[in-house]
Amino acid sequence: MTTSVKNNFLPPGLVSNLQEVLLNRKGGSENDPSKSNDESTQPSSSDAVEANSDTECSKPVVLVTNADGIEAPGLNFLVEALVRDGLCNVHVCAPQSDKSVSGHSVTLRETVAVTSAEINGATAYEVSGTPVDCVSLALSGALFSWSKPLLVISGINRGSSCGHHMFYSGVVAGAREALFCGVPSMSISLNWKKDESQESDFKDAVTICLPLINAAIRDIEKGVFPKSCLLNIEIPASPLTNKGFKLTKQSLWRSTPSWQAVSANRHSAGFMSNQQSLGIQLAQLSRDASAAGAARRLTTQRKNVEIESVGVAGKTDFNRVKKYFRLEFVDKDQEGLDEDLDFRALENGFVAVTPLSLSQHNESDIQTTASEWMNTALQHGEQ
């Protein structure tokens, strides 16, 4: 069978069939004006994408961060719920790894790596820094096209941040950094109980705090959200059986710090398998044997040096003692705590909401303003 150069090397029979199909399609469109009109009035896919983009841009921006790391279930359940509700344009900037007890620390004079992350419906980045780094970077305008979101939410954290733990807490620090920059913020924690709590509790915690978040988004736009403070929300261990929201004050409660001495072997093999541990111990023995021989030679040499000039002789590394310790916090019972303090309210099964200000001088005013707003917000949510 011959082919034709004009027909792009296609067999003449196939070319004829294609031409016939094209003519039929053209004729069908011309003979059916209604079909033509329908096609002309339907928006193109590019128009639909553009319209959707405009809708997203018109929504207020909410920034979500945390301290447990970007893969933590508390953050992911919260982001999914915010995206599903569709009230805001969700952006995420969270630590790459667990920074839950980092306090208000920042990474100074060191390069911070930022990597895009996949969280459905949200623009997300993970940062090789602290929660404060994440919020500071996000609000700087260097990462996102905006520099001031409507609201910053930090959480949901694994473990409570009541009392003095707020000073250690990375999740509270993320919200506090937003407050420093004049952006309304919330920090949210779940009172995780070892051997009792489970991952699904985070999803229940989202269900509990979402009405308060939605009320905040609505009222910030109206200008009636409490100013000059952040709201620290503590959710009890069994979220769905909570006794309601309770406005609280920061307590002086803290767990007792317990420093435990750790042996060198435990330090080097604490997170390794037995086989890996054995291999490392054998390698360590070999290094120790070599080091012992080297030490003897070095000591002999140094003795000669010291005889010649005692003044230049100093301490060697072999005279230095190295020890290992590990910090753990041990919970302790608190007697006679005021019912309006965060720790007591949380232990009694309430969702504790504590307004935190940068100044203690207007604490009473902030408590009053936060109480009035919360009552209004919750009443509106029940309607």
mmCIF file of C-alpha atoms in Angstrom:
data_model
loop_
_atom_site.group_PDB
_atom_site.id
_atom_site.type_symbol
_atom_site.label_atom_id
_atom_site.label_comp_id
_atom_site.label_asym_id
_atom_site.label_seq_id
_atom_site.Cartn_x
_atom_site.Cartn_y
_atom_site.Cartn_z
ATOM 1 C CA MET A 1 0.000 0.000 0.000
ATOM 2 C CA THR A 2 1.376 3.381 -1.004
ATOM 3 C CA THR A 3 1.432 6.401 1.285
ATOM 4 C CA SER A 4 1.211 10.082 0.542
ATOM 5 C CA VAL A 5 3.579 12.718 1.895
ATOM 6 C CA LYS A 6 0.740 15.300 1.847
ATOM 7 C CA ASN A 7 -1.277 13.167 4.253
ATOM 8 C CA ASN A 8 1.552 12.895 6.817
ATOM 9 C CA PHE A 9 2.358 9.300 5.884
ATOM 10 C CA LEU A 10 -1.125 8.036 6.783
ATOM 11 C CA PRO A 11 -2.801 5.429 4.541
ATOM 12 C CA PRO A 12 -5.320 7.022 2.131
ATOM 13 C CA GLY A 13 -8.171 4.908 3.512
ATOM 14 C CA LEU A 14 -7.575 6.102 7.048
ATOM 15 C CA VAL A 15 -7.283 9.700 5.893
ATOM 16 C CA SER A 16 -10.602 9.402 4.077
ATOM 17 C CA ASN A 17 -12.301 7.992 7.171
ATOM 18 C CA LEU A 18 -10.921 10.777 9.360
ATOM 19 C CA GLN A 19 -12.103 13.434 6.928
ATOM 20 C CA GLU A 20 -15.567 11.894 6.886
ATOM 21 C CA VAL A 21 -15.771 11.881 10.692
ATOM 22 C CA LEU A 22 -14.681 15.517 10.848
ATOM 23 C CA LEU A 23 -17.234 16.544 8.223
ATOM 24 C CA ASN A 24 -20.013 14.725 10.093
ATOM 25 C CA ARG A 25 -19.089 16.498 13.331
ATOM 26 C CA LYS A 26 -19.025 19.844 11.635
ATOM 27 C CA GLY A 27 -22.326 19.177 9.931
ATOM 28 C CA GLY A 28 -23.897 18.011 13.182
ATOM 29 C CA SER A 29 -22.994 21.251 14.868
ATOM 30 C CA GLU A 30 -24.320 23.313 11.994
ATOM 31 C CA ASN A 31 -27.579 21.342 11.802
ATOM 32 C CA ASP A 32 -28.195 21.551 15.558
ATOM 33 C CA PRO A 33 -28.170 25.206 16.566
ATOM 34 C CA SER A 34 -29.326 24.416 20.114
ATOM 35 C CA LYS A 35 -26.243 22.284 20.630
ATOM 36 C CA SER A 36 -24.063 25.073 19.355
ATOM 37 C CA ASN A 37 -25.712 27.580 21.672
ATOM 38 C CA ASP A 38 -25.326 25.276 24.680
ATOM 39 C CA GLU A 39 -21.650 24.816 23.985
ATOM 40 C CA SER A 40 -21.114 28.539 23.543
ATOM 41 C CA THR A 41 -22.850 29.404 26.813
ATOM 42 C CA GLN A 42 -21.016 26.812 28.916
ATOM 43 C CA PRO A 43 -17.951 28.203 30.701
ATOM 44 C CA SER A 44 -14.603 26.748 29.726
ATOM 45 C CA SER A 45 -12.465 24.836 32.201
ATOM 46 C CA SER A 46 -10.083 27.798 32.421
ATOM 47 C CA ASP A 47 -13.016 30.102 33.291
ATOM 48 C CA ALA A 48 -14.093 27.698 36.037
ATOM 49 C CA VAL A 49 -10.589 27.557 37.501
ATOM 50 C CA GLU A 50 -10.348 31.343 37.410
ATOM 51 C CA ALA A 51 -13.721 31.741 39.121
ATOM 52 C CA ASN A 52 -12.720 29.239 41.809
ATOM 53 C CA SER A 53 -9.447 31.085 42.330
ATOM 54 C CA ASP A 54 -11.310 34.371 42.767
ATOM 55 C CA THR A 55 -13.573 32.741 45.348
ATOM 56 C CA GLU A 56 -10.580 31.427 47.290
ATOM 57 C CA CYS A 57 -8.906 34.844 47.208
ATOM 58 C CA SER A 58 -12.016 36.492 48.624
ATOM 59 C CA LYS A 59 -11.967 34.249 51.706
ATOM 60 C CA PRO A 60 -10.061 35.332 54.816
ATOM 61 C CA VAL A 61 -6.659 33.702 55.309
ATOM 62 C CA VAL A 62 -6.139 31.520 58.381
ATOM 63 C CA LEU A 63 -2.617 30.360 59.220
ATOM 64 C CA VAL A 64 -2.238 27.045 61.057
ATOM 65 C CA THR A 65 0.922 25.960 62.862
ATOM 66 C CA ASN A 66 1.731 23.600 65.732
ATOM 67 C CA ALA A 67 4.555 22.256 67.882
ATOM 68 C CA ASP A 68 4.199 18.499 67.371
ATOM 69 C CA GLY A 69 5.308 18.622 63.734
ATOM 70 C CA ILE A 70 3.507 18.877 60.415
ATOM 71 C CA GLU A 71 2.576 15.181 60.322
ATOM 72 C CA ALA A 72 0.877 15.262 63.737
ATOM 73 C CA PRO A 73 -2.777 14.124 63.687
ATOM 74 C CA GLY A 74 -3.951 17.144 65.688
ATOM 75 C CA LEU A 75 -2.862 19.558 62.976
ATOM 76 C CA ASN A 76 -4.062 17.411 60.086
ATOM 77 C CA PHE A 77 -7.552 16.809 61.516
ATOM 78 C CA LEU A 78 -7.882 20.536 62.209
ATOM 79 C CA VAL A 79 -6.783 21.570 58.708
ATOM 80 C CA GLU A 80 -9.117 19.033 57.076
ATOM 81 C CA ALA A 81 -12.064 20.402 59.064
ATOM 82 C CA LEU A 82 -11.251 24.031 58.217
ATOM 83 C CA VAL A 83 -10.933 23.192 54.525
ATOM 84 C CA ARG A 84 -14.173 21.209 54.610
ATOM 85 C CA ASP A 85 -16.091 24.079 56.229
ATOM 86 C CA GLY A 86 -14.852 26.406 53.500
ATOM 87 C CA LEU A 87 -15.014 29.610 55.566
ATOM 88 C CA CYS A 88 -11.366 30.471 55.064
ATOM 89 C CA ASN A 89 -8.347 30.049 52.857
ATOM 90 C CA VAL A 90 -6.097 27.703 54.879
ATOM 91 C CA HIS A 91 -2.323 28.075 54.903
ATOM 92 C CA VAL A 92 -0.017 25.863 56.977
ATOM 93 C CA CYS A 93 3.504 26.609 58.174
ATOM 94 C CA ALA A 94 4.581 24.051 60.775
ATOM 95 C CA PRO A 95 7.783 22.494 62.138
ATOM 96 C CA GLN A 96 9.251 19.572 60.261
ATOM 97 C CA SER A 97 9.674 17.615 63.512
ATOM 98 C CA ASP A 98 8.448 17.650 67.112
ATOM 99 C CA LYS A 99 9.229 20.971 68.845
ATOM 100 C CA SER A 100 6.643 20.687 71.577
ATOM 101 C CA VAL A 101 8.782 21.952 74.479
ATOM 102 C CA SER A 102 10.747 24.580 72.554
ATOM 103 C CA GLY A 103 9.196 27.589 74.306
ATOM 104 C CA HIS A 104 9.601 30.886 72.481
ATOM 105 C CA SER A 105 12.962 29.958 70.946
ATOM 106 C CA VAL A 106 13.990 31.109 67.469
ATOM 107 C CA THR A 107 16.678 29.942 65.063
ATOM 108 C CA LEU A 108 19.189 32.760 64.780
ATOM 109 C CA ARG A 109 22.131 33.015 62.356
ATOM 110 C CA GLU A 110 21.426 29.556 60.968
ATOM 111 C CA THR A 111 19.767 28.623 57.697
ATOM 112 C CA VAL A 112 16.219 27.319 58.005
ATOM 113 C CA ALA A 113 15.015 24.912 55.304
ATOM 114 C CA VAL A 114 11.434 25.260 54.039
ATOM 115 C CA THR A 115 9.816 22.462 52.026
ATOM 116 C CA SER A 116 6.377 22.329 50.440
ATOM 117 C CA ALA A 117 4.049 19.748 51.997
ATOM 118 C CA GLU A 118 0.917 17.925 50.879
ATOM 119 C CA ILE A 119 -2.217 18.632 52.929
ATOM 120 C CA ASN A 120 -5.408 18.407 50.889
ATOM 121 C CA GLY A 121 -7.021 21.781 50.276
ATOM 122 C CA ALA A 122 -4.327 23.830 52.009
ATOM 123 C CA THR A 123 -1.137 25.586 50.981
ATOM 124 C CA ALA A 124 1.408 23.986 53.295
ATOM 125 C CA TYR A 125 5.103 24.210 54.156
ATOM 126 C CA GLU A 126 7.254 22.393 56.705
ATOM 127 C CA VAL A 127 10.104 24.281 58.360
ATOM 128 C CA SER A 128 13.288 22.981 59.960
ATOM 129 C CA GLY A 129 12.782 25.319 62.892
ATOM 130 C CA THR A 130 10.605 26.104 65.887
ATOM 131 C CA PRO A 131 6.909 27.099 65.995
ATOM 132 C CA VAL A 132 7.991 30.717 66.495
ATOM 133 C CA ASP A 133 10.209 30.456 63.402
ATOM 134 C CA CYS A 134 7.186 29.192 61.450
ATOM 135 C CA VAL A 135 4.863 32.020 62.481
ATOM 136 C CA SER A 136 7.522 34.708 62.188
ATOM 137 C CA LEU A 137 8.487 33.532 58.692
ATOM 138 C CA ALA A 138 4.861 33.235 57.566
ATOM 139 C CA LEU A 139 4.028 36.764 58.756
ATOM 140 C CA SER A 140 7.182 38.288 57.266
ATOM 141 C CA GLY A 141 5.931 38.237 53.680
ATOM 142 C CA ALA A 142 9.001 36.267 52.581
ATOM 143 C CA LEU A 143 7.169 32.945 52.202
ATOM 144 C CA PHE A 144 3.534 33.734 51.397
ATOM 145 C CA SER A 145 2.174 36.528 49.226
ATOM 146 C CA TRP A 146 0.356 37.984 52.240
ATOM 147 C CA SER A 147 1.869 39.248 55.492
ATOM 148 C CA LYS A 148 -1.140 39.379 57.805
ATOM 149 C CA PRO A 149 -3.713 36.580 57.986
ATOM 150 C CA LEU A 150 -7.035 37.089 59.702
ATOM 151 C CA LEU A 151 -6.252 34.499 62.395
ATOM 152 C CA VAL A 152 -3.394 32.251 63.514
ATOM 153 C CA ILE A 153 -4.261 28.878 65.079
ATOM 154 C CA SER A 154 -1.547 26.872 66.816
ATOM 155 C CA GLY A 155 -2.397 23.229 67.493
ATOM 156 C CA ILE A 156 -3.909 20.867 68.232
ATOM 157 C CA ASN A 157 -1.125 19.954 70.655
ATOM 158 C CA ARG A 158 -0.647 16.526 72.224
ATOM 159 C CA GLY A 159 -0.695 17.232 75.973
ATOM 160 C CA SER A 160 -1.980 20.157 78.024
ATOM 161 C CA SER A 161 -0.212 23.517 78.307
ATOM 162 C CA CYS A 162 -1.735 24.729 81.558
ATOM 163 C CA GLY A 163 -0.073 26.843 84.211
ATOM 164 C CA HIS A 164 3.678 27.275 83.994
ATOM 165 C CA HIS A 165 3.782 24.829 81.101
ATOM 166 C CA MET A 166 2.705 27.749 78.900
ATOM 167 C CA PHE A 167 6.253 29.096 79.255
ATOM 168 C CA TYR A 168 7.738 25.812 78.011
ATOM 169 C CA SER A 169 5.054 25.220 75.406
ATOM 170 C CA GLY A 170 5.923 25.571 71.732
ATOM 171 C CA VAL A 171 2.249 25.552 70.733
ATOM 172 C CA VAL A 172 1.441 28.546 72.968
ATOM 173 C CA ALA A 173 4.590 30.294 71.740
ATOM 174 C CA GLY A 174 3.380 30.033 68.142
ATOM 175 C CA ALA A 175 0.168 31.859 69.056
ATOM 176 C CA ARG A 176 2.075 34.357 71.212
ATOM 177 C CA GLU A 177 4.360 35.257 68.290
ATOM 178 C CA ALA A 178 1.259 36.108 66.250
ATOM 179 C CA LEU A 179 0.051 38.316 69.107
ATOM 180 C CA PHE A 180 3.429 40.089 69.086
ATOM 181 C CA CYS A 181 2.762 40.913 65.430
ATOM 182 C CA GLY A 182 -0.765 42.178 66.081
ATOM 183 C CA VAL A 183 -2.581 39.146 64.634
ATOM 184 C CA PRO A 184 -5.444 37.491 66.599
ATOM 185 C CA SER A 185 -4.501 33.970 67.613
ATOM 186 C CA MET A 186 -5.493 30.786 69.419
ATOM 187 C CA SER A 187 -3.491 27.889 70.822
ATOM 188 C CA ILE A 188 -5.264 24.549 71.273
ATOM 189 C CA SER A 189 -4.150 21.525 73.294
ATOM 190 C CA LEU A 190 -5.653 18.132 74.080
ATOM 191 C CA ASN A 191 -5.093 16.782 77.604
ATOM 192 C CA TRP A 192 -3.524 13.540 76.388
ATOM 193 C CA LYS A 193 -3.511 10.702 78.901
ATOM 194 C CA LYS A 194 -0.966 7.923 78.506
ATOM 195 C CA ASP A 195 -2.541 4.479 77.956
ATOM 196 C CA GLU A 196 -6.005 6.107 77.748
ATOM 197 C CA SER A 197 -6.062 8.594 74.875
ATOM 198 C CA GLN A 198 -6.119 7.585 71.224
ATOM 199 C CA GLU A 199 -5.653 9.305 67.881
ATOM 200 C CA SER A 200 -9.395 9.634 67.219
ATOM 201 C CA ASP A 201 -9.590 11.952 70.252
ATOM 202 C CA PHE A 202 -7.960 14.628 68.108
ATOM 203 C CA LYS A 203 -10.833 14.441 65.649
ATOM 204 C CA ASP A 204 -13.287 14.816 68.552
ATOM 205 C CA ALA A 205 -11.253 17.752 69.848
ATOM 206 C CA VAL A 206 -11.637 19.464 66.467
ATOM 207 C CA THR A 207 -15.404 18.969 66.660
ATOM 208 C CA ILE A 208 -15.447 20.672 70.068
ATOM 209 C CA CYS A 209 -13.328 23.718 69.233
ATOM 210 C CA LEU A 210 -14.494 24.333 65.637
ATOM 211 C CA PRO A 211 -17.567 26.426 66.637
ATOM 212 C CA LEU A 212 -15.289 28.741 68.638
ATOM 213 C CA ILE A 213 -12.877 29.020 65.694
ATOM 214 C CA ASN A 214 -15.692 29.816 63.260
ATOM 215 C CA ALA A 215 -17.050 32.424 65.682
ATOM 216 C CA ALA A 216 -13.582 33.981 65.882
ATOM 217 C CA ILE A 217 -13.301 34.162 62.069
ATOM 218 C CA ARG A 218 -16.715 35.845 61.896
ATOM 219 C CA ASP A 219 -16.131 38.285 64.753
ATOM 220 C CA ILE A 220 -12.592 39.309 63.813
ATOM 221 C CA GLU A 221 -14.000 40.511 60.481
ATOM 222 C CA LYS A 222 -16.669 42.424 62.416
ATOM 223 C CA GLY A 223 -14.072 43.905 64.761
ATOM 224 C CA VAL A 224 -15.606 42.452 67.938
ATOM 225 C CA PHE A 225 -13.061 39.729 68.766
ATOM 226 C CA PRO A 226 -11.076 40.343 72.012
ATOM 227 C CA LYS A 227 -8.000 42.426 71.265
ATOM 228 C CA SER A 228 -4.554 42.411 72.880
ATOM 229 C CA CYS A 229 -4.775 38.776 73.928
ATOM 230 C CA LEU A 230 -4.624 35.243 72.613
ATOM 231 C CA LEU A 231 -6.980 32.467 73.654
ATOM 232 C CA ASN A 232 -5.393 29.293 75.009
ATOM 233 C CA ILE A 233 -7.917 26.456 74.672
ATOM 234 C CA GLU A 234 -7.408 23.291 76.717
ATOM 235 C CA ILE A 235 -9.614 20.312 75.779
ATOM 236 C CA PRO A 236 -10.172 17.508 78.324
ATOM 237 C CA ALA A 237 -8.982 13.948 77.728
ATOM 238 C CA SER A 238 -12.478 12.774 76.712
ATOM 239 C CA PRO A 239 -13.509 15.631 74.420
ATOM 240 C CA LEU A 240 -17.078 14.536 73.634
ATOM 241 C CA THR A 241 -18.011 14.163 77.322
ATOM 242 C CA ASN A 242 -16.819 17.644 78.302
ATOM 243 C CA LYS A 243 -18.930 19.728 80.694
ATOM 244 C CA GLY A 244 -18.854 22.841 78.515
ATOM 245 C CA PHE A 245 -16.581 25.834 77.993
ATOM 246 C CA LYS A 246 -15.206 27.652 81.022
ATOM 247 C CA LEU A 247 -13.308 30.941 81.021
ATOM 248 C CA THR A 248 -10.251 30.417 83.231
ATOM 249 C CA LYS A 249 -7.116 32.098 84.520
ATOM 250 C CA GLN A 250 -3.579 30.837 84.190
ATOM 251 C CA SER A 251 -2.580 28.781 87.221
ATOM 252 C CA LEU A 252 0.818 28.313 88.845
ATOM 253 C CA TRP A 253 0.610 24.566 88.256
ATOM 254 C CA ARG A 254 3.553 22.709 86.788
ATOM 255 C CA SER A 255 4.807 19.159 86.660
ATOM 256 C CA THR A 256 7.874 18.378 88.733
ATOM 257 C CA PRO A 257 11.078 18.257 86.632
ATOM 258 C CA SER A 258 12.954 15.009 87.241
ATOM 259 C CA TRP A 259 16.536 14.633 85.972
ATOM 260 C CA GLN A 260 17.665 11.013 85.721
ATOM 261 C CA ALA A 261 21.285 9.941 85.287
ATOM 262 C CA VAL A 262 21.711 7.803 82.176
ATOM 263 C CA SER A 263 24.613 5.435 81.556
ATOM 264 C CA ALA A 264 26.774 5.897 78.491
ATOM 265 C CA ASN A 265 25.590 2.559 77.085
ATOM 266 C CA ARG A 266 21.925 3.540 77.489
ATOM 267 C CA HIS A 267 22.647 6.893 75.928
ATOM 268 C CA SER A 268 24.236 5.403 72.818
ATOM 269 C CA ALA A 269 21.804 2.507 72.416
ATOM 270 C CA GLY A 270 18.564 3.875 73.819
ATOM 271 C CA PHE A 271 16.745 4.010 70.492
ATOM 272 C CA MET A 272 18.404 1.102 68.707
ATOM 273 C CA SER A 273 17.669 -2.575 68.272
ATOM 274 C CA ASN A 274 19.568 -5.163 70.326
ATOM 275 C CA GLN A 275 21.552 -6.211 67.277
ATOM 276 C CA GLN A 276 22.519 -2.616 66.470
ATOM 277 C CA SER A 277 23.349 -2.029 70.126
ATOM 278 C CA LEU A 278 25.622 -5.060 70.268
ATOM 279 C CA GLY A 279 27.405 -3.988 67.109
ATOM 280 C CA ILE A 280 27.989 -0.506 68.474
ATOM 281 C CA GLN A 281 29.200 -1.866 71.804
ATOM 282 C CA LEU A 282 31.746 -4.105 70.029
ATOM 283 C CA ALA A 283 32.893 -1.185 67.907
ATOM 284 C CA GLN A 284 33.127 0.942 71.043
ATOM 285 C CA LEU A 285 35.275 -1.691 72.750
ATOM 286 C CA SER A 286 37.607 -1.694 69.753
ATOM 287 C CA ARG A 287 37.817 2.108 69.797
ATOM 288 C CA ASP A 288 38.377 2.111 73.558
ATOM 289 C CA ALA A 289 41.239 -0.367 73.183
ATOM 290 C CA SER A 290 42.844 1.774 70.483
ATOM 291 C CA ALA A 291 42.206 4.912 72.508
ATOM 292 C CA ALA A 292 43.789 3.334 75.596
ATOM 293 C CA GLY A 293 46.960 2.579 73.671
ATOM 294 C CA ALA A 294 47.000 6.072 72.211
ATOM 295 C CA ALA A 295 46.432 7.547 75.663
ATOM 296 C CA ARG A 296 49.369 5.664 77.099
ATOM 297 C CA ARG A 297 51.614 6.886 74.293
ATOM 298 C CA LEU A 298 50.329 10.446 74.643
ATOM 299 C CA THR A 299 50.833 10.356 78.436
ATOM 300 C CA THR A 300 54.419 9.186 78.002
ATOM 301 C CA GLN A 301 55.070 11.968 75.506
ATOM 302 C CA ARG A 302 53.424 14.572 77.749
ATOM 303 C CA LYS A 303 55.533 13.481 80.725
ATOM 304 C CA ASN A 304 58.604 14.313 78.724
ATOM 305 C CA VAL A 305 57.134 17.683 77.810
ATOM 306 C CA GLU A 306 56.171 18.456 81.400
ATOM 307 C CA ILE A 307 59.741 17.800 82.580
ATOM 308 C CA GLU A 308 61.021 20.347 80.101
ATOM 309 C CA SER A 309 58.340 22.976 80.802
ATOM 310 C CA VAL A 310 55.693 22.443 83.447
ATOM 311 C CA GLY A 311 54.062 25.817 82.669
ATOM 312 C CA VAL A 312 52.705 24.795 79.274
ATOM 313 C CA ALA A 313 51.216 21.549 80.510
ATOM 314 C CA GLY A 314 47.430 21.658 80.824
ATOM 315 C CA LYS A 315 44.377 19.469 81.119
ATOM 316 C CA THR A 316 43.912 16.837 78.479
ATOM 317 C CA ASP A 317 40.588 15.535 77.142
ATOM 318 C CA PHE A 318 41.223 12.326 79.072
ATOM 319 C CA ASN A 319 40.844 14.191 82.366
ATOM 320 C CA ARG A 320 37.384 15.479 81.466
ATOM 321 C CA VAL A 321 34.357 13.654 82.828
ATOM 322 C CA LYS A 322 31.274 13.234 80.653
ATOM 323 C CA LYS A 323 27.890 12.357 82.134
ATOM 324 C CA TYR A 324 24.446 11.860 80.614
ATOM 325 C CA PHE A 325 21.093 12.967 82.015
ATOM 326 C CA ARG A 326 17.524 12.840 80.798
ATOM 327 C CA LEU A 327 14.723 15.217 81.824
ATOM 328 C CA GLU A 328 11.195 14.000 82.472
ATOM 329 C CA PHE A 329 8.226 15.839 83.946
ATOM 330 C CA VAL A 330 6.333 14.003 86.673
ATOM 331 C CA ASP A 331 2.717 14.986 87.308
ATOM 332 C CA LYS A 332 1.763 15.777 90.856
ATOM 333 C CA ASP A 333 -1.592 16.248 92.553
ATOM 334 C CA GLN A 334 -2.645 19.773 93.399
ATOM 335 C CA GLU A 335 -4.866 20.398 96.394
ATOM 336 C CA GLY A 336 -7.203 23.322 96.902
ATOM 337 C CA LEU A 337 -6.870 24.929 93.487
ATOM 338 C CA ASP A 338 -9.402 27.593 92.542
ATOM 339 C CA GLU A 339 -12.121 26.178 90.266
ATOM 340 C CA ASP A 340 -11.565 29.075 87.833
ATOM 341 C CA LEU A 341 -7.924 28.153 87.202
ATOM 342 C CA ASP A 342 -7.056 26.404 83.940
ATOM 343 C CA PHE A 343 -5.629 23.197 85.416
ATOM 344 C CA ARG A 344 -8.506 22.568 87.803
ATOM 345 C CA ALA A 345 -11.178 23.314 85.180
ATOM 346 C CA LEU A 346 -9.490 20.926 82.737
ATOM 347 C CA GLU A 347 -9.228 18.152 85.315
ATOM 348 C CA ASN A 348 -12.914 18.660 86.141
ATOM 349 C CA GLY A 349 -13.846 17.989 82.512
ATOM 350 C CA PHE A 350 -14.351 21.527 81.204
ATOM 351 C CA VAL A 351 -12.899 23.032 78.031
ATOM 352 C CA ALA A 352 -10.685 25.671 79.642
ATOM 353 C CA VAL A 353 -10.349 28.926 77.686
ATOM 354 C CA THR A 354 -7.644 31.213 79.088
ATOM 355 C CA PRO A 355 -7.050 34.692 77.613
ATOM 356 C CA LEU A 356 -3.322 35.505 77.705
ATOM 357 C CA SER A 357 -2.180 39.104 77.470
ATOM 358 C CA LEU A 358 1.235 40.641 76.918
ATOM 359 C CA SER A 359 0.574 42.951 79.874
ATOM 360 C CA GLN A 360 -0.687 42.122 83.353
ATOM 361 C CA HIS A 361 -2.050 45.632 83.914
ATOM 362 C CA ASN A 362 -5.215 45.078 81.871
ATOM 363 C CA GLU A 363 -5.804 41.447 82.891
ATOM 364 C CA SER A 364 -9.206 42.124 84.483
ATOM 365 C CA ASP A 365 -10.427 44.049 81.426
ATOM 366 C CA ILE A 366 -9.321 41.251 79.115
ATOM 367 C CA GLN A 367 -11.048 38.647 81.272
ATOM 368 C CA THR A 368 -14.300 40.632 81.078
ATOM 369 C CA THR A 369 -14.030 41.195 77.320
ATOM 370 C CA ALA A 370 -13.163 37.542 76.647
ATOM 371 C CA SER A 371 -16.030 36.347 78.844
ATOM 372 C CA GLU A 372 -18.567 38.528 77.030
ATOM 373 C CA TRP A 373 -17.297 37.450 73.610
ATOM 374 C CA MET A 374 -17.262 33.749 74.464
ATOM 375 C CA ASN A 375 -20.828 33.829 75.815
ATOM 376 C CA THR A 376 -22.041 35.583 72.666
ATOM 377 C CA ALA A 377 -20.068 33.255 70.366
ATOM 378 C CA LEU A 378 -21.367 30.089 71.993
ATOM 379 C CA GLN A 379 -24.966 31.331 72.019
ATOM 380 C CA HIS A 380 -24.678 32.167 68.325
ATOM 381 C CA GLY A 381 -23.266 28.684 67.641
ATOM 382 C CA GLU A 382 -26.243 26.993 69.321
ATOM 383 C CA GLN A 383 -28.778 28.869 67.208
#
